[in-house]
Short mmCIF file of C-alpha atoms in Angstrom, two decimals:
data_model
loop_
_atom_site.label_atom_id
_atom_site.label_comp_id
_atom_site.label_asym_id
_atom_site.label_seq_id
_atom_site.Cartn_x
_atom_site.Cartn_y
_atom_site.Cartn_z
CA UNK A 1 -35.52 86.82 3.68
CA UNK A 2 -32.40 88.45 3.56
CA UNK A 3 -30.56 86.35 5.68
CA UNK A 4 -31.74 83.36 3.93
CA UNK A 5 -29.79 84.84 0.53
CA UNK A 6 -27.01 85.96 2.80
CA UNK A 7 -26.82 82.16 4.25
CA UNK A 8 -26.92 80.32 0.51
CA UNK A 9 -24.52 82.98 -0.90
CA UNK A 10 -22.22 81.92 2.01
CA UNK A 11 -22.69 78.03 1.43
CA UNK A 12 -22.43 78.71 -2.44
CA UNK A 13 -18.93 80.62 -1.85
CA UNK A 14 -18.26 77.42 0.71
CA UNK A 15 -18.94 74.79 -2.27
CA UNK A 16 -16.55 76.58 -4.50
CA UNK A 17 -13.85 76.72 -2.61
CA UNK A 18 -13.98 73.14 -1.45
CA UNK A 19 -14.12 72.00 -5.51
CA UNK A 20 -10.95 74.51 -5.69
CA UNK A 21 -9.36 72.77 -3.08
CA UNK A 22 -10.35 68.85 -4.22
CA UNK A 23 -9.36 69.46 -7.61
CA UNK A 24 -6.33 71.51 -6.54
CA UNK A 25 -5.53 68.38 -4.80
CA UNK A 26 -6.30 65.89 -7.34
CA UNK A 27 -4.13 68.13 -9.73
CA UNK A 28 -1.30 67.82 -7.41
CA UNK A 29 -1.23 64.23 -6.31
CA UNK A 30 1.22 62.90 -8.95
CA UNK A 31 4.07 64.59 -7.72
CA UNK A 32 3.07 64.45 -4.18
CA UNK A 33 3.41 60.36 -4.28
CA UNK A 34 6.86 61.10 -5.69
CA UNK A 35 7.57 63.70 -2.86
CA UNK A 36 6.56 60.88 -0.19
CA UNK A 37 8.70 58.07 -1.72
CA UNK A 38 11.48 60.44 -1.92
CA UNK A 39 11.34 61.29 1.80
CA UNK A 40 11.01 57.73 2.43
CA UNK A 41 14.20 56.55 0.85
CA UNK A 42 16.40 59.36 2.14
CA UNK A 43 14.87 59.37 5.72
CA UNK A 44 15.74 55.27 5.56
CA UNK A 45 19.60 56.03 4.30
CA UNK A 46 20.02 59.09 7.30
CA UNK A 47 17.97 56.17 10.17
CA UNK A 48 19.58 52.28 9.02
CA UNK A 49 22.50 52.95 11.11
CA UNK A 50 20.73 53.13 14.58
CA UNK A 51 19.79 49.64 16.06
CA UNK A 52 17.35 51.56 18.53
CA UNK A 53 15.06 52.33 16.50
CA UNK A 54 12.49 50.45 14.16
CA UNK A 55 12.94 52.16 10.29
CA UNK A 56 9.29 51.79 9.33
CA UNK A 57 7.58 53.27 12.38
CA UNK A 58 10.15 56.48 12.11
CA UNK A 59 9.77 56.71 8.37
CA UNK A 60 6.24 55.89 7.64
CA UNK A 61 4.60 57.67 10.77
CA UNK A 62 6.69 60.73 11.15
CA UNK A 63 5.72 63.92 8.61
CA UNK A 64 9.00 65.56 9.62
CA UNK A 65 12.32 64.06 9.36
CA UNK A 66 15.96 64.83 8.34
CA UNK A 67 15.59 64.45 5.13
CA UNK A 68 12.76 65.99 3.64
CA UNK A 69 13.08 68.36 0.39
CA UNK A 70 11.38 71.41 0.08
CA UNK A 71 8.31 72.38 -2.27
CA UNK A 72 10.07 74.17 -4.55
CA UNK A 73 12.86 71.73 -5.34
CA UNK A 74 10.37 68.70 -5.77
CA UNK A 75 7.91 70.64 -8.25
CA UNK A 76 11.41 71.53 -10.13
CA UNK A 77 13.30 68.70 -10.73
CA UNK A 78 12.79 66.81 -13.75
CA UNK A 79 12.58 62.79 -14.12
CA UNK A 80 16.35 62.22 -14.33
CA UNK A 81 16.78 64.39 -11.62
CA UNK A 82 15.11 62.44 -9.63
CA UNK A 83 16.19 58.93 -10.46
CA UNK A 84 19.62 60.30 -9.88
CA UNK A 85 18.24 61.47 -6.16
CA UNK A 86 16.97 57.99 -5.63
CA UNK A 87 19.38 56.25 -7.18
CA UNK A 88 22.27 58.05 -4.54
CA UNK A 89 19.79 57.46 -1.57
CA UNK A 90 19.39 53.62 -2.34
CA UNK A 91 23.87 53.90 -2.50
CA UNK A 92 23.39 55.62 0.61
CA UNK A 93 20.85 53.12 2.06
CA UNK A 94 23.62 50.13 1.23
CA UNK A 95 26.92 52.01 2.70
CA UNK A 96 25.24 53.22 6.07
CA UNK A 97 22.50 50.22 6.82
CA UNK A 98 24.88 47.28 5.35
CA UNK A 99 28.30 47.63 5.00
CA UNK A 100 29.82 47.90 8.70
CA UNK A 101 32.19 50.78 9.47
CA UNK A 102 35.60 49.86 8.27
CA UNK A 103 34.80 47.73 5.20
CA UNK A 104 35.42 48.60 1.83
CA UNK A 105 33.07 50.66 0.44
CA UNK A 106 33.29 49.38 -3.17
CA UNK A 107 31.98 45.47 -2.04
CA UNK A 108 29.62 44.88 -4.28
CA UNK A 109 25.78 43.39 -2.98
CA UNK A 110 26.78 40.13 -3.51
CA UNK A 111 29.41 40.38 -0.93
CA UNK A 112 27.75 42.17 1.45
CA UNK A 113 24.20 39.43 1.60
CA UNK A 114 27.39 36.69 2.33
CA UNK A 115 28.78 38.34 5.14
CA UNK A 116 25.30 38.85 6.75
CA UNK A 117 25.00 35.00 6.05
CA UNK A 118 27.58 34.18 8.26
CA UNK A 119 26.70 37.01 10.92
CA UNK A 120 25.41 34.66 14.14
CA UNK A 121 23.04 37.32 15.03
CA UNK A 122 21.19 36.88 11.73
CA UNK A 123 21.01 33.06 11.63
CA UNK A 124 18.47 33.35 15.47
CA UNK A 125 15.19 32.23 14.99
CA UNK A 126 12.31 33.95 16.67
CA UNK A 127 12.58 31.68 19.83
CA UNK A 128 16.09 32.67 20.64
CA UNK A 129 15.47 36.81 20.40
CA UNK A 130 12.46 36.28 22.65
CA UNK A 131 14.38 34.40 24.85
CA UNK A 132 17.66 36.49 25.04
CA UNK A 133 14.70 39.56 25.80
CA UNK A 134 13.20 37.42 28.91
CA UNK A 135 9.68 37.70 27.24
CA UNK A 136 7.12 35.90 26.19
CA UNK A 137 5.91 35.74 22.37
CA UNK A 138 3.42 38.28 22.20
CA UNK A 139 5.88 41.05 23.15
CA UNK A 140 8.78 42.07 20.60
CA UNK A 141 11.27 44.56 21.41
CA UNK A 142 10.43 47.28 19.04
CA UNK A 143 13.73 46.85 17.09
CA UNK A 144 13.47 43.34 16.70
CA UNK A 145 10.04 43.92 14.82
CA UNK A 146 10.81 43.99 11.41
CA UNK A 147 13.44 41.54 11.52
CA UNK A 148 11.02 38.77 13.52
CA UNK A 149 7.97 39.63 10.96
CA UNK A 150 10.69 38.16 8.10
CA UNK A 151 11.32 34.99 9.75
CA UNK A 152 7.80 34.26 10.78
CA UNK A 153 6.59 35.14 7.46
CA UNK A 154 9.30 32.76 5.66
CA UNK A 155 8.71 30.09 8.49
CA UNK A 156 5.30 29.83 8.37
CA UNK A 157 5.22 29.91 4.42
CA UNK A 158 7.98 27.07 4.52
CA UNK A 159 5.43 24.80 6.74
CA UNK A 160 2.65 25.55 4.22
CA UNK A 161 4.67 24.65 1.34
CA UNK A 162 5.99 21.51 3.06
CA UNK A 163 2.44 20.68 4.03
CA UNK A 164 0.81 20.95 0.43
CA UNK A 165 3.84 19.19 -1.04
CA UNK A 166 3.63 16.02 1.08
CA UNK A 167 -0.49 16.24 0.54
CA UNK A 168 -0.56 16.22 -3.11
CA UNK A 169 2.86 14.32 -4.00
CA UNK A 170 2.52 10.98 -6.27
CA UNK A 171 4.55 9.20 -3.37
CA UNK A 172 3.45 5.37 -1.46
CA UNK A 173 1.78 7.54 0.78
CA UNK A 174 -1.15 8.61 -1.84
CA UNK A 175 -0.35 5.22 -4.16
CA UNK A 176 -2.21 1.51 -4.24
CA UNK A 177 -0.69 -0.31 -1.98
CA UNK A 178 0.20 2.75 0.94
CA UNK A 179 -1.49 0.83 4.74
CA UNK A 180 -2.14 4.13 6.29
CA UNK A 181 -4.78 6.64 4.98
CA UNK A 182 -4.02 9.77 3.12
CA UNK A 183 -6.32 13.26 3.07
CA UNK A 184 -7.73 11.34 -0.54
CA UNK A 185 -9.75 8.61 -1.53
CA UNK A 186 -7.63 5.60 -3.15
CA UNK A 187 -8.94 4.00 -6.41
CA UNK A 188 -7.08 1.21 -7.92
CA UNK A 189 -7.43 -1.17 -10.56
CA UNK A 190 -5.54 -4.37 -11.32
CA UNK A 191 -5.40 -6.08 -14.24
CA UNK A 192 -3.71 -8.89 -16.03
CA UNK A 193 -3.99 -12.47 -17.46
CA UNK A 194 -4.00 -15.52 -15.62
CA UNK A 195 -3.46 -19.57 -16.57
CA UNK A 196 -5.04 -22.46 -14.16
CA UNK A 197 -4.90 -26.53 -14.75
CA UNK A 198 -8.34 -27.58 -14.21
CA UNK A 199 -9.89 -30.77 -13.19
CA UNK A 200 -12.80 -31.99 -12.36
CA UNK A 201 -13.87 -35.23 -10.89
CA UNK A 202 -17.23 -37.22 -10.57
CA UNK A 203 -16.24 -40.25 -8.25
CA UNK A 204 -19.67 -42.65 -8.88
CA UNK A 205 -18.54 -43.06 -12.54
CA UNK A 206 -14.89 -42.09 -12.13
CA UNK A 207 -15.25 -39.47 -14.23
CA UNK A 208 -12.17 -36.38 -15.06
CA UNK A 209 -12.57 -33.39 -17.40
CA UNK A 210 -8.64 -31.93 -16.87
CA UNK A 211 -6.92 -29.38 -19.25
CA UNK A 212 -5.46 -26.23 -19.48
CA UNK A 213 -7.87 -22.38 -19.37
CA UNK A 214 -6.02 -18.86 -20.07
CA UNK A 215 -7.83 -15.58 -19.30
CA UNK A 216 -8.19 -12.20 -17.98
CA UNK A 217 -9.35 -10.81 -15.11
CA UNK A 218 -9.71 -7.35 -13.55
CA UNK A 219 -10.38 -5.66 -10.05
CA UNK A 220 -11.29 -2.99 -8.99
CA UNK A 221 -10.41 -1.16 -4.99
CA UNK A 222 -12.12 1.57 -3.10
CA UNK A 223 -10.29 2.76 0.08
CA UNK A 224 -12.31 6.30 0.99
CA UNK A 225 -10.32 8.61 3.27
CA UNK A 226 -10.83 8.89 7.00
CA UNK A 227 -14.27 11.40 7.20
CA UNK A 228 -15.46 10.19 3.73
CA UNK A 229 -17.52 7.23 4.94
CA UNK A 230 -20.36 6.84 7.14
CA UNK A 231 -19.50 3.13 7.99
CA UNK A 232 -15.72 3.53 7.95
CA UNK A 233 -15.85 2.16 11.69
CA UNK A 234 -17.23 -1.23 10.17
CA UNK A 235 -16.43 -1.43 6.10
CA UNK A 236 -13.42 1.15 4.61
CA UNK A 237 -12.94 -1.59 2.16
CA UNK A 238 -14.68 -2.27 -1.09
CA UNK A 239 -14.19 -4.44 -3.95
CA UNK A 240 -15.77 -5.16 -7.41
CA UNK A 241 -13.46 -8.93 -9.15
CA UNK A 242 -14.06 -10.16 -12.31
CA UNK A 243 -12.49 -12.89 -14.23
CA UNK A 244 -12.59 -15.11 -17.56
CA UNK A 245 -11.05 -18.50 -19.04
CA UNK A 246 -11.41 -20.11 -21.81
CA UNK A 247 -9.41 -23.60 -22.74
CA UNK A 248 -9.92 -26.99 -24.14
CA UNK A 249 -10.09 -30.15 -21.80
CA UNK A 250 -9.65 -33.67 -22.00
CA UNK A 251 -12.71 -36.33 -20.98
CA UNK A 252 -12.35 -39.60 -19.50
CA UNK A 253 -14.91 -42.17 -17.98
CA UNK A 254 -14.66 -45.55 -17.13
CA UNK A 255 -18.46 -46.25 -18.83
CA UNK A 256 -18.60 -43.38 -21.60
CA UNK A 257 -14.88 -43.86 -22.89
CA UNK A 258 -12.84 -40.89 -23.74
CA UNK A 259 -13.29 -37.94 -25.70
CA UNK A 260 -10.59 -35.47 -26.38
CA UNK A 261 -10.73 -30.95 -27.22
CA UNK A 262 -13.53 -30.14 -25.48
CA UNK A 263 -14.31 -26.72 -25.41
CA UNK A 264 -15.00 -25.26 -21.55
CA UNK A 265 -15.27 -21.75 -20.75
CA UNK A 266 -16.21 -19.88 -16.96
CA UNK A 267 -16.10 -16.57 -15.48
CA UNK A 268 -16.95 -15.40 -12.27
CA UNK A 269 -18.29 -11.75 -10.99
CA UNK A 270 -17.79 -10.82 -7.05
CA UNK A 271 -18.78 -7.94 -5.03
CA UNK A 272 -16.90 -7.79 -1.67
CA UNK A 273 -16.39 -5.61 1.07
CA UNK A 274 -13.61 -5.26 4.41
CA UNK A 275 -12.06 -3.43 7.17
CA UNK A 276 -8.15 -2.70 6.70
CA UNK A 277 -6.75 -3.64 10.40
CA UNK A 278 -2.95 -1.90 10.38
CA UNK A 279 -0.94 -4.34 12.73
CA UNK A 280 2.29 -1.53 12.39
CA UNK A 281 3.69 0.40 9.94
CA UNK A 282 4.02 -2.59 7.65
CA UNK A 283 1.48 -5.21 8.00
CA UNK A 284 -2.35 -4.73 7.38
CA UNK A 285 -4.78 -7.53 8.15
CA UNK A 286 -8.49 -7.01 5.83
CA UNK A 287 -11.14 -9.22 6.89
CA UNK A 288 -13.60 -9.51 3.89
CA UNK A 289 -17.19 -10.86 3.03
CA UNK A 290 -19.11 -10.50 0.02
CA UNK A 291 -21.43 -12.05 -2.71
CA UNK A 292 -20.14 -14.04 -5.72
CA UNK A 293 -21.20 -16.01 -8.73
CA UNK A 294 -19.52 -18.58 -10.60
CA UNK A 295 -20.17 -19.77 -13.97
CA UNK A 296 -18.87 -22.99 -15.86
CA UNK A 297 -20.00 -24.49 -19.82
CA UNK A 298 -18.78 -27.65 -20.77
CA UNK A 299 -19.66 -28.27 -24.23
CA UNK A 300 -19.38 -32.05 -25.47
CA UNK A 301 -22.42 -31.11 -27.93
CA UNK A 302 -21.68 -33.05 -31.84
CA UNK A 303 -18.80 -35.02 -29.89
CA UNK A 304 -18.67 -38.70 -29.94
CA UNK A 305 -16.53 -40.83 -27.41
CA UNK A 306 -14.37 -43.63 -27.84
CA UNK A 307 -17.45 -45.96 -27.11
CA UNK A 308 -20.21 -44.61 -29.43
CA UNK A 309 -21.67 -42.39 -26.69
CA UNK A 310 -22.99 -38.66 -27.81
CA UNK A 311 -21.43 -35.98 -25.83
CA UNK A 312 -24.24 -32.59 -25.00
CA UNK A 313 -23.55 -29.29 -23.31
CA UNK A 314 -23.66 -28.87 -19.51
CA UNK A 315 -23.75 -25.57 -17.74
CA UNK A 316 -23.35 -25.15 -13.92
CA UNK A 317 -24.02 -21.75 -11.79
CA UNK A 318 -23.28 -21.23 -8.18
CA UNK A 319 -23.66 -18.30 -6.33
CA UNK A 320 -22.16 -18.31 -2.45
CA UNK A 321 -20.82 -15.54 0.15
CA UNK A 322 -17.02 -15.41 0.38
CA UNK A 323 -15.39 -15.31 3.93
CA UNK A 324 -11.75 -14.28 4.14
CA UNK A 325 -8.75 -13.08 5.50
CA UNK A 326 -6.26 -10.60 3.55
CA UNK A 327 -2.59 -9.73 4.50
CA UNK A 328 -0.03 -7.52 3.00
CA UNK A 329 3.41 -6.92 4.68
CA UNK A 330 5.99 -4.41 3.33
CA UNK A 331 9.34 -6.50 3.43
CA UNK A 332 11.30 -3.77 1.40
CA UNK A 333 11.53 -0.32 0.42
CA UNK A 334 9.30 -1.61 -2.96
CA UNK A 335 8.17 -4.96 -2.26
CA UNK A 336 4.82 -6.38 -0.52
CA UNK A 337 3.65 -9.79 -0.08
CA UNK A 338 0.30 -10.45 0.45
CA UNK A 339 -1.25 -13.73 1.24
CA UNK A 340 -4.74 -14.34 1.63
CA UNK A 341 -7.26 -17.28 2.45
CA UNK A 342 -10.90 -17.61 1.86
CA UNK A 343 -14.00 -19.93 2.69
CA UNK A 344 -16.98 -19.95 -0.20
CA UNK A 345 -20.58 -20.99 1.74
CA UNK A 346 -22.65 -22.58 -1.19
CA UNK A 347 -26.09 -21.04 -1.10
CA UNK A 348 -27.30 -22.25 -4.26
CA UNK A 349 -25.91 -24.10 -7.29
CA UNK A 350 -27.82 -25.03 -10.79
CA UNK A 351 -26.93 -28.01 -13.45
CA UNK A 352 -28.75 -27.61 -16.69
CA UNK A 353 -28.16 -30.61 -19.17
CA UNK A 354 -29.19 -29.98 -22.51
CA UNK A 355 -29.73 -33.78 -23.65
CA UNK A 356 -32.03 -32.60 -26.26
CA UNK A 357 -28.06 -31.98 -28.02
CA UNK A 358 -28.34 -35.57 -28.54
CA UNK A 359 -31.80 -36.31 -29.81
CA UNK A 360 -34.99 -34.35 -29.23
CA UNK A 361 -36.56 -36.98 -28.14
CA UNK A 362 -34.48 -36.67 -24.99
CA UNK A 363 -35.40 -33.71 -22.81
CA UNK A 364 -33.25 -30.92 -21.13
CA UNK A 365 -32.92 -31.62 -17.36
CA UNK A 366 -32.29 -28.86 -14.72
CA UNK A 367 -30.69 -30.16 -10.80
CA UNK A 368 -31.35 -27.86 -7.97
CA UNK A 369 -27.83 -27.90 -6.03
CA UNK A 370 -27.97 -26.91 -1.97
CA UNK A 371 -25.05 -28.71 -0.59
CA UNK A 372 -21.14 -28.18 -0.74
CA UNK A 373 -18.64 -25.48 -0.02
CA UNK A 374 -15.91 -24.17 -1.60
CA UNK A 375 -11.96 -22.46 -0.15
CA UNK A 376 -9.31 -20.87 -2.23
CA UNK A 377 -6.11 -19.09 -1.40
CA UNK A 378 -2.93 -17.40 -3.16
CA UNK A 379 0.07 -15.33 -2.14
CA UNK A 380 0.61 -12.14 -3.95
CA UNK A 381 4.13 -10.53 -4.59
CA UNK A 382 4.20 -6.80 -5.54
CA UNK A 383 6.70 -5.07 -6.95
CA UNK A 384 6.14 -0.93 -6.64
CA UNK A 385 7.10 1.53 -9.28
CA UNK A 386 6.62 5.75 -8.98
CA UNK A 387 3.29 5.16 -11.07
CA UNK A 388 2.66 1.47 -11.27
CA UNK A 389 3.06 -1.68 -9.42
CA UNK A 390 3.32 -5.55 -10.91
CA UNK A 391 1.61 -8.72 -9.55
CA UNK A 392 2.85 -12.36 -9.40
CA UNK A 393 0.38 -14.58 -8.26
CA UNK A 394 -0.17 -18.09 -7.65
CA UNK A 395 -3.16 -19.55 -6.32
CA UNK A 396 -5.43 -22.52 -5.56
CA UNK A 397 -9.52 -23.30 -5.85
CA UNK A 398 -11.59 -25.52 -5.15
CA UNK A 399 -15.06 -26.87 -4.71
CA UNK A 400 -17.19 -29.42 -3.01
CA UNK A 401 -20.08 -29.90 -3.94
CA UNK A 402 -22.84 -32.47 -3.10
CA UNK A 403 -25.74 -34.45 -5.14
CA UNK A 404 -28.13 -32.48 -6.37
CA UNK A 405 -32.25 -33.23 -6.00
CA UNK A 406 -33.78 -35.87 -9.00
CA UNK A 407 -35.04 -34.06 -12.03
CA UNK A 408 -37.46 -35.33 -14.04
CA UNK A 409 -37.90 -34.04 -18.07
CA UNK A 410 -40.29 -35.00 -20.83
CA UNK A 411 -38.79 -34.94 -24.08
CA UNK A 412 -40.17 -35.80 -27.85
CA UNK A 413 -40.14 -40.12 -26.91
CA UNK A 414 -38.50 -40.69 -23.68
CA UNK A 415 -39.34 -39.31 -19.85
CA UNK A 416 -35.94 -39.04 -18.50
CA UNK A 417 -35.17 -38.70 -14.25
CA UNK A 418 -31.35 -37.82 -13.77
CA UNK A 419 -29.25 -36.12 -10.87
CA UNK A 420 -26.27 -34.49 -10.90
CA UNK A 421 -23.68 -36.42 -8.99
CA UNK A 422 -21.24 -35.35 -5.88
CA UNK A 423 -18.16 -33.38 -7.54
CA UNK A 424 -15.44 -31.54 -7.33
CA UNK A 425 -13.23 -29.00 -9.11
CA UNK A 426 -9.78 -27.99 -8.95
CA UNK A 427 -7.68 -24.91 -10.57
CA UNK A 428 -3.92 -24.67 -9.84
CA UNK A 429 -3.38 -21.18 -11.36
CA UNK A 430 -0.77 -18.29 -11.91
CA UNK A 431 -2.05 -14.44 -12.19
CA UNK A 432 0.54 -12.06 -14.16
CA UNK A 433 -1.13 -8.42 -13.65
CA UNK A 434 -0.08 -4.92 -12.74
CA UNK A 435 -1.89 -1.91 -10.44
CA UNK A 436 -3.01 1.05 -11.68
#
């Protein structure tokens, strides 16, 4: 029993004297961080001038040194004794490490960082002081070390920088109209208006609607970055066009007469998707297919011609797969022309003839359409800007399209059986836009 007491009275005397100690030390630690810095800075001034050594191993590792103070002076000196202590060791640090012996010492820093400048031994990159020491890159001569950490700090950092600049930059590289793929997914849209002379032509009763349309249109082009598509090996190129016109048109027929400011309208809606091909640097070749659907309302409805005969509103729809070919070729610094060509296969067309305009006792007649075809082309000029480009373009349409199947209709006196003849249609055009 008594040993037990004699054992906690001895662990209990232990406890206290270690809470002494920690709080002793915790009491202290203020002015032992100054104490440290201050052996630091005047071990650095006494070291800089030998080249044999390396100034943070000696001065960070080593308790004793040259230029330690005692105790008694460090718990002494007050604040502004102390700056003043520092403030002659960093003089000290400047005159011994810096300034080479037989300069003058009042140069001021300035000065001195333009003479190192210009010393040859400072401008070697890491390469040359391993080479001049006949060793490879993993081994640095111990007073090279501090120096060589510097330059493959600043060197690597430099890459970095240089590497996230010419990433994120708005440059041609990251813009519309770059032919080589960037880290990032490229969105444009274009936009503008457009003007085409249309005409079309019915040869069995010599028939011409012609006149001018004006209109909008707008696209829209996906490029995803390399890694960002599963079928980038196939399709890397996708496309959404839409346009609109709207014009008045002249009509002429050698058995219905004439009849003059007819009111025609059409749009058309494509989906379409590519490959981008890069022939070089500065040509790209897209091969394209898609779906597409043209619509077209000539409206003679309340219209009389110069014979008597009542006009009546016609609407034709034809949906086909485009087939083409797209090229764009830098030819300066901010200009790219890019031609392209494309064949329309006619899946399906329907006429709807709304006779029942004239009288309801005529009925409305619908034509099922499975014949023709259709090509188109234009050459586009772009002009780059830093956040924009513009378009010029003219282009060319047309379709072919075949007799449609007899339709009969029942209307309020008269049973009427009609076709829709062989046609075609024709739009010279000009596109103003810009890309976004």
């Amino acid at each position: 029993m008594s040993n037990t007491n004699s054992t906690v009275n001895v662990l209990c005397v232990a406890l206290i004297g270690v809470f002494l100690n920690v709080s002793s030390v915790q009491a202290s630690s203020a002015p032992s961080r100054d104490y440290i810095m201050e052996k630091k800075l005047k071990c650095f001034s006494q070291k800089s001038s030998r080249k044999d050594i390396d100034w943070d191993d000696v001065c960070v590792t080593k308790e004793k040194n040259d230029g330690q103070f005692g105790d008694d002076l460090e718990k002494n000196s007050s604040l502004d004794d102390m700056i003043q202590r520092h403030q002659q060791m960093a003089n000290e640090m400047l005159n011994e490490s810096v300034i080479p012996e037989g300069d003058i010492p009042e140069k001021n820093l300035d000065d001195v960082i333009e003479k190192n400048r210009q010393d040859p031994e400072a401008q070697k990159t890491v390469d040359d002081v391993v080479k001049e020491q006949g060793m490879n890159n993993d081994v640095v001569p111990a007073k090279e070390s501090y120096q060589l950490a510097q330059v493959k700090n600043y060197e690597e950092n430099r890459a970095s920088s240089d590497m996230t600049v010419d990433t994120n930059r708005s440059s041609p590289m990251m813009s519309a109209n770059t032919f080589e793929r960037g880290v990032q997914d490229i969105n444009t849209v274009e936009a503008g208006f457009e003007y085409n002379h249309f005409r079309y032509e019915e040869d069995v009763f010599d028939l011409v609607d012609k006149g001018d349309l004006f209109g909008v249109y707008a696209n829209y082009t996906y490029r995803p970055a390399r890694g960002h598509s599963a079928l980038e090996d196939v399709l890397d190129v996708y496309k959404l066009e839409g346009r609109f016109n709207y014009g008045e048109v002249d009509y002429k027929s050698n058995s219905s007469g004439t009849i003059d400011g007819i009111t025609d309208w059409t749009y058309e809606a494509r989906v379409l998707a590519g490959k981008d091909l890069l022939m070089g640097k500065n040509v790209r070749i897209t091969p394209l297919v898609g779906f597409g659907y043209r619509y077209l309302n000539d409206d003679t409805s309340g219209l009389v011609s110069s014979t008597g005969a009542s006009g009546y509103e016609r609407e034709a729809n034809y949906f086909y797969i485009p087939v083409g070919l797209e090229m764009a070729a830098r030819i300066t610094e901010n200009w790219i022309v890019s031609p392209s060509i494309e064949y329309d296969i006619f899946l399906h067309g329907r006429q709807e003839s709304h006779l029942s305009d004239v009288s309801n006792a005529y009925p409305d007649i619908t034509n099922k359409q499975h014949d023709g075809f259709g090509v188109r082309g234009a050459v586009k000029f772009i002009r780059e800007f830093p956040s924009m480009s513009l378009v010029f373009e003219p282009y060319y349409r047309y379709w072919d399209i075949e007799d449609s199947n007899v339709s009969t209709g029942v209307g309020g006196l008269f049973i009427v059986s009609g076709m829709e003849p062989a046609n075609t249609s024709q739009e010279y055009g000009l596109r103003l836009g810009a890309i976004f």
